[in-house]
């Protein structure tokens, strides 16, 4: 089975802090994704990566950056956290396009 | 842009009842995916459909890929309390894109 592991289930940070969310997958998948999920808005793509050191902006990249130094690890960075970034963050991976994405358990992030 | 219209938004049913939900689009897709998300967890892939007209089962779940390739249906038979959660349809955008488009979800509540 595919395993996508997110480093924290719950995280509380303060406004202005730099926040790192980590995601690791164990299936040698090429593609990795970061989403945020908010009530009424569904899943929205922040960034994705199709190879090591490669990244592309999703639909809502503002206020975020990403890093993919190794194939199995994809990090989401909130450069200066703000309260409107309080959300559920989901990481996903897939072997190639047109294949199902497999999700981690999510990180519920609260910015105070 | 491409959208998936999922209905109903929510369902309240009694244990033992059958459930039907669907996803429609004005665009054609080559793959349809159905996920379930339980409270506080990440989405889990239930069924993947790759061929128009395909009917696939996973236990009490059955999903169909519409003939027009613009819709998909998910049925749950003899519901049980652990079926509660949010069910999402999703489809890869295709054309070499790694992105998925998601429905807004159907929230299922099962009364014992």
Short mmCIF file of C-alpha atoms in Angstrom, two decimals:
data_model
loop_
_atom_site.label_atom_id
_atom_site.label_comp_id
_atom_site.label_asym_id
_atom_site.label_seq_id
_atom_site.Cartn_x
_atom_site.Cartn_y
_atom_site.Cartn_z
CA UNK A 1 0.00 0.00 0.00
CA UNK A 2 1.05 3.56 -0.68
CA UNK A 3 2.07 5.43 2.43
CA UNK A 4 2.06 9.22 2.52
CA UNK A 5 3.16 10.55 5.88
CA UNK A 6 2.70 14.09 7.08
CA UNK A 7 4.95 15.08 9.95
CA UNK A 8 2.31 16.63 12.20
CA UNK A 9 -1.42 16.03 12.65
CA UNK A 10 -1.96 19.27 14.58
CA UNK A 11 0.15 22.40 14.66
CA UNK A 12 -0.33 25.76 16.35
CA UNK A 13 1.85 28.70 15.30
CA UNK A 14 1.87 32.45 15.70
CA UNK A 15 1.35 35.16 13.12
CA UNK A 16 4.59 36.04 11.38
CA UNK A 17 6.33 32.74 12.10
CA UNK A 18 7.95 30.72 9.34
CA UNK A 19 6.18 27.35 9.27
CA UNK A 20 7.37 24.11 7.69
CA UNK A 21 5.02 21.24 6.83
CA UNK A 22 6.74 18.02 5.82
CA UNK A 23 5.48 15.16 3.69
CA UNK A 24 7.16 11.86 2.86
CA UNK A 25 6.01 9.09 0.50
CA UNK A 26 7.43 5.60 0.28
CA UNK A 27 6.39 4.56 -3.24
CA UNK A 28 8.98 6.32 -5.39
CA UNK A 29 6.27 8.53 -6.84
CA UNK A 30 7.31 11.22 -9.30
CA UNK A 31 4.60 13.72 -8.45
CA UNK A 32 3.77 15.28 -5.12
CA UNK A 33 1.14 17.87 -4.22
CA UNK A 34 0.12 20.23 -1.45
CA UNK A 35 -3.53 21.20 -0.97
CA UNK A 36 -5.46 23.14 1.57
CA UNK A 37 -9.01 22.23 2.49
CA UNK A 38 -11.51 24.72 3.85
CA UNK A 39 -15.25 24.32 4.52
CA UNK A 40 -17.29 25.27 1.50
CA UNK A 41 -14.22 25.70 -0.70
CA UNK A 42 -13.17 22.08 -1.10
CA UNK A 43 -9.63 21.06 -1.95
CA UNK A 44 -7.45 23.73 -3.51
CA UNK A 45 -4.02 23.06 -4.99
CA UNK A 46 -1.21 25.20 -3.59
CA UNK A 47 1.88 23.77 -5.31
CA UNK A 48 2.99 20.55 -6.92
CA UNK A 49 6.26 18.98 -7.93
CA UNK A 50 6.85 16.55 -10.80
CA UNK A 51 10.50 15.83 -10.04
CA UNK A 52 13.28 16.62 -7.60
CA UNK A 53 13.92 20.37 -7.47
CA UNK A 54 11.03 20.98 -9.88
CA UNK A 55 7.88 22.76 -8.80
CA UNK A 56 4.84 24.42 -10.28
CA UNK A 57 2.32 26.80 -8.82
CA UNK A 58 -1.17 25.56 -8.23
CA UNK A 59 -4.29 27.66 -7.89
CA UNK A 60 -3.44 29.48 -4.63
CA UNK A 61 0.37 29.75 -4.25
CA UNK A 62 0.46 33.21 -2.66
CA UNK A 63 2.09 33.19 0.77
CA UNK A 64 3.56 29.70 0.29
CA UNK A 65 6.71 28.15 -1.10
CA UNK A 66 7.85 24.55 -1.47
CA UNK A 67 11.01 22.51 -1.48
CA UNK A 68 11.77 19.13 -2.99
CA UNK A 69 15.39 18.17 -2.44
CA UNK A 70 14.75 14.41 -2.42
CA UNK A 71 12.22 12.43 -4.40
CA UNK A 72 10.39 11.10 -1.36
CA UNK A 73 10.05 14.40 0.52
CA UNK A 74 8.02 17.50 -0.30
CA UNK A 75 7.93 20.44 2.09
CA UNK A 76 5.44 23.28 2.24
CA UNK A 77 6.70 26.54 3.71
CA UNK A 78 4.62 29.41 5.01
CA UNK A 79 7.08 32.27 4.77
CA UNK A 80 5.29 34.52 7.27
CA UNK A 81 2.21 32.83 8.67
CA UNK A 82 -1.05 34.74 8.75
CA UNK A 83 -4.39 33.92 10.36
CA UNK A 84 -6.01 33.32 6.96
CA UNK A 85 -3.66 30.38 6.50
CA UNK A 86 -5.41 28.49 9.29
CA UNK A 87 -6.60 25.39 7.49
CA UNK A 88 -6.32 21.66 6.92
CA UNK A 89 -3.27 20.93 4.74
CA UNK A 90 -3.13 17.74 2.72
CA UNK A 91 -0.18 16.22 0.92
CA UNK A 92 -0.63 13.75 -1.94
CA UNK A 93 1.52 11.79 -4.34
CA UNK A 94 1.11 9.86 -7.56
CA UNK A 95 3.34 7.86 -9.87
CA UNK A 96 2.37 9.74 -13.00
CA UNK A 97 -0.33 11.90 -14.45
CA UNK A 98 -3.75 10.34 -14.97
CA UNK A 99 -3.18 8.05 -11.97
CA UNK A 100 -4.98 8.38 -8.62
CA UNK A 101 -3.39 10.59 -6.04
CA UNK A 102 -2.81 9.12 -2.59
CA UNK A 103 -3.22 11.41 0.38
CA UNK A 104 -1.66 11.76 3.79
CA UNK A 105 -3.74 12.14 6.94
CA UNK A 106 -3.49 15.91 6.87
CA UNK A 107 -2.10 18.61 9.15
CA UNK A 108 -4.58 20.84 10.89
CA UNK A 109 -2.73 24.13 11.20
CA UNK A 110 -3.91 26.98 13.41
CA UNK A 111 -2.28 30.39 13.17
CA UNK A 112 -2.95 32.57 16.20
CA UNK B 1 -12.39 26.08 -16.12
CA UNK B 2 -13.29 22.43 -15.75
CA UNK B 3 -15.60 21.71 -12.84
CA UNK B 4 -17.18 18.67 -11.28
CA UNK B 5 -20.72 19.15 -9.99
CA UNK B 6 -21.35 16.68 -7.21
CA UNK B 7 -24.76 15.98 -5.71
CA UNK B 8 -26.29 15.78 -3.29
CA UNK B 9 -24.30 18.02 -0.97
CA UNK B 10 -25.42 16.02 2.06
CA UNK B 11 -27.48 12.97 2.91
CA UNK B 12 -29.03 11.79 6.15
CA UNK B 13 -30.04 8.15 6.02
CA UNK B 14 -30.94 5.24 8.24
CA UNK B 15 -28.63 2.30 8.69
CA UNK B 16 -29.39 -0.36 6.09
CA UNK B 17 -30.51 2.05 3.38
CA UNK B 18 -28.84 2.28 -0.01
CA UNK B 19 -27.11 5.51 -1.07
CA UNK B 20 -26.57 7.06 -4.47
CA UNK B 21 -24.50 10.08 -5.38
CA UNK B 22 -23.21 11.44 -8.65
CA UNK B 23 -20.77 13.74 -10.32
CA UNK B 24 -21.32 15.55 -13.60
CA UNK B 25 -19.30 17.84 -15.78
CA UNK B 26 -19.58 19.67 -19.08
CA UNK B 27 -16.10 18.34 -19.91
CA UNK B 28 -15.01 14.86 -20.91
CA UNK B 29 -12.68 12.94 -18.61
CA UNK B 30 -10.73 9.73 -19.20
CA UNK B 31 -10.57 8.71 -15.56
CA UNK B 32 -12.96 9.06 -12.64
CA UNK B 33 -11.94 8.63 -9.03
CA UNK B 34 -13.97 8.32 -5.86
CA UNK B 35 -12.50 9.14 -2.44
CA UNK B 36 -13.86 8.99 1.11
CA UNK B 37 -12.71 11.34 3.84
CA UNK B 38 -13.53 10.65 7.47
CA UNK B 39 -13.47 13.48 10.02
CA UNK B 40 -9.93 14.64 10.77
CA UNK B 41 -8.38 12.30 8.20
CA UNK B 42 -7.11 12.57 4.65
CA UNK B 43 -9.09 11.32 1.62
CA UNK B 44 -8.75 7.61 0.90
CA UNK B 45 -9.14 6.24 -2.62
CA UNK B 46 -12.19 3.96 -2.91
CA UNK B 47 -12.54 3.25 -6.61
CA UNK B 48 -10.78 4.27 -9.81
CA UNK B 49 -12.54 4.03 -13.20
CA UNK B 50 -10.63 4.13 -16.47
CA UNK B 51 -13.08 3.20 -19.20
CA UNK B 52 -16.41 4.64 -20.32
CA UNK B 53 -19.25 2.37 -19.21
CA UNK B 54 -17.07 0.61 -16.66
CA UNK B 55 -18.81 -0.65 -13.53
CA UNK B 56 -16.53 -1.44 -10.61
CA UNK B 57 -17.28 -2.71 -7.12
CA UNK B 58 -15.37 -2.53 -3.87
CA UNK B 59 -17.33 -4.42 -1.24
CA UNK B 60 -20.66 -2.65 -0.77
CA UNK B 61 -19.54 0.21 -3.01
CA UNK B 62 -20.21 0.28 -6.73
CA UNK B 63 -19.13 3.04 -9.09
CA UNK B 64 -19.82 3.60 -12.76
CA UNK B 65 -18.03 5.61 -15.43
CA UNK B 66 -20.74 7.25 -17.55
CA UNK B 67 -20.96 6.41 -21.24
CA UNK B 68 -20.65 10.06 -22.22
CA UNK B 69 -17.47 10.33 -20.07
CA UNK B 70 -19.01 13.40 -18.48
CA UNK B 71 -20.37 11.76 -15.36
CA UNK B 72 -19.87 9.09 -12.73
CA UNK B 73 -22.02 7.51 -10.03
CA UNK B 74 -21.27 5.96 -6.66
CA UNK B 75 -23.68 3.65 -4.87
CA UNK B 76 -23.37 2.27 -1.36
CA UNK B 77 -25.60 -0.66 -0.49
CA UNK B 78 -26.90 -1.53 2.98
CA UNK B 79 -25.21 1.42 4.70
CA UNK B 80 -23.63 1.03 8.12
CA UNK B 81 -22.57 3.68 10.67
CA UNK B 82 -18.91 3.54 9.61
CA UNK B 83 -19.90 4.75 6.14
CA UNK B 84 -20.17 8.29 7.53
CA UNK B 85 -17.82 10.77 5.96
CA UNK B 86 -17.46 12.98 2.93
CA UNK B 87 -17.31 11.32 -0.47
CA UNK B 88 -15.46 13.15 -3.25
CA UNK B 89 -15.35 12.54 -6.94
CA UNK B 90 -12.21 13.60 -8.80
CA UNK B 91 -10.82 13.43 -12.29
CA UNK B 92 -7.36 14.09 -13.78
CA UNK B 93 -7.38 17.09 -16.09
CA UNK B 94 -5.58 15.06 -18.72
CA UNK B 95 -3.50 16.36 -21.56
CA UNK B 96 -0.37 15.47 -19.62
CA UNK B 97 -1.40 17.54 -16.62
CA UNK B 98 -0.70 16.12 -13.18
CA UNK B 99 -3.60 18.04 -11.65
CA UNK B 100 -6.91 16.66 -10.40
CA UNK B 101 -10.21 18.49 -10.40
CA UNK B 102 -12.45 17.68 -7.43
CA UNK B 103 -16.14 17.75 -6.68
CA UNK B 104 -17.19 19.62 -3.53
CA UNK B 105 -18.16 16.40 -1.80
CA UNK B 106 -21.24 14.61 -0.47
CA UNK B 107 -21.45 14.50 3.32
CA UNK B 108 -23.06 11.25 4.45
CA UNK B 109 -24.63 10.78 7.87
CA UNK B 110 -25.92 7.34 8.85
CA UNK B 111 -28.31 7.04 11.77
CA UNK B 112 -28.06 3.71 13.61
#
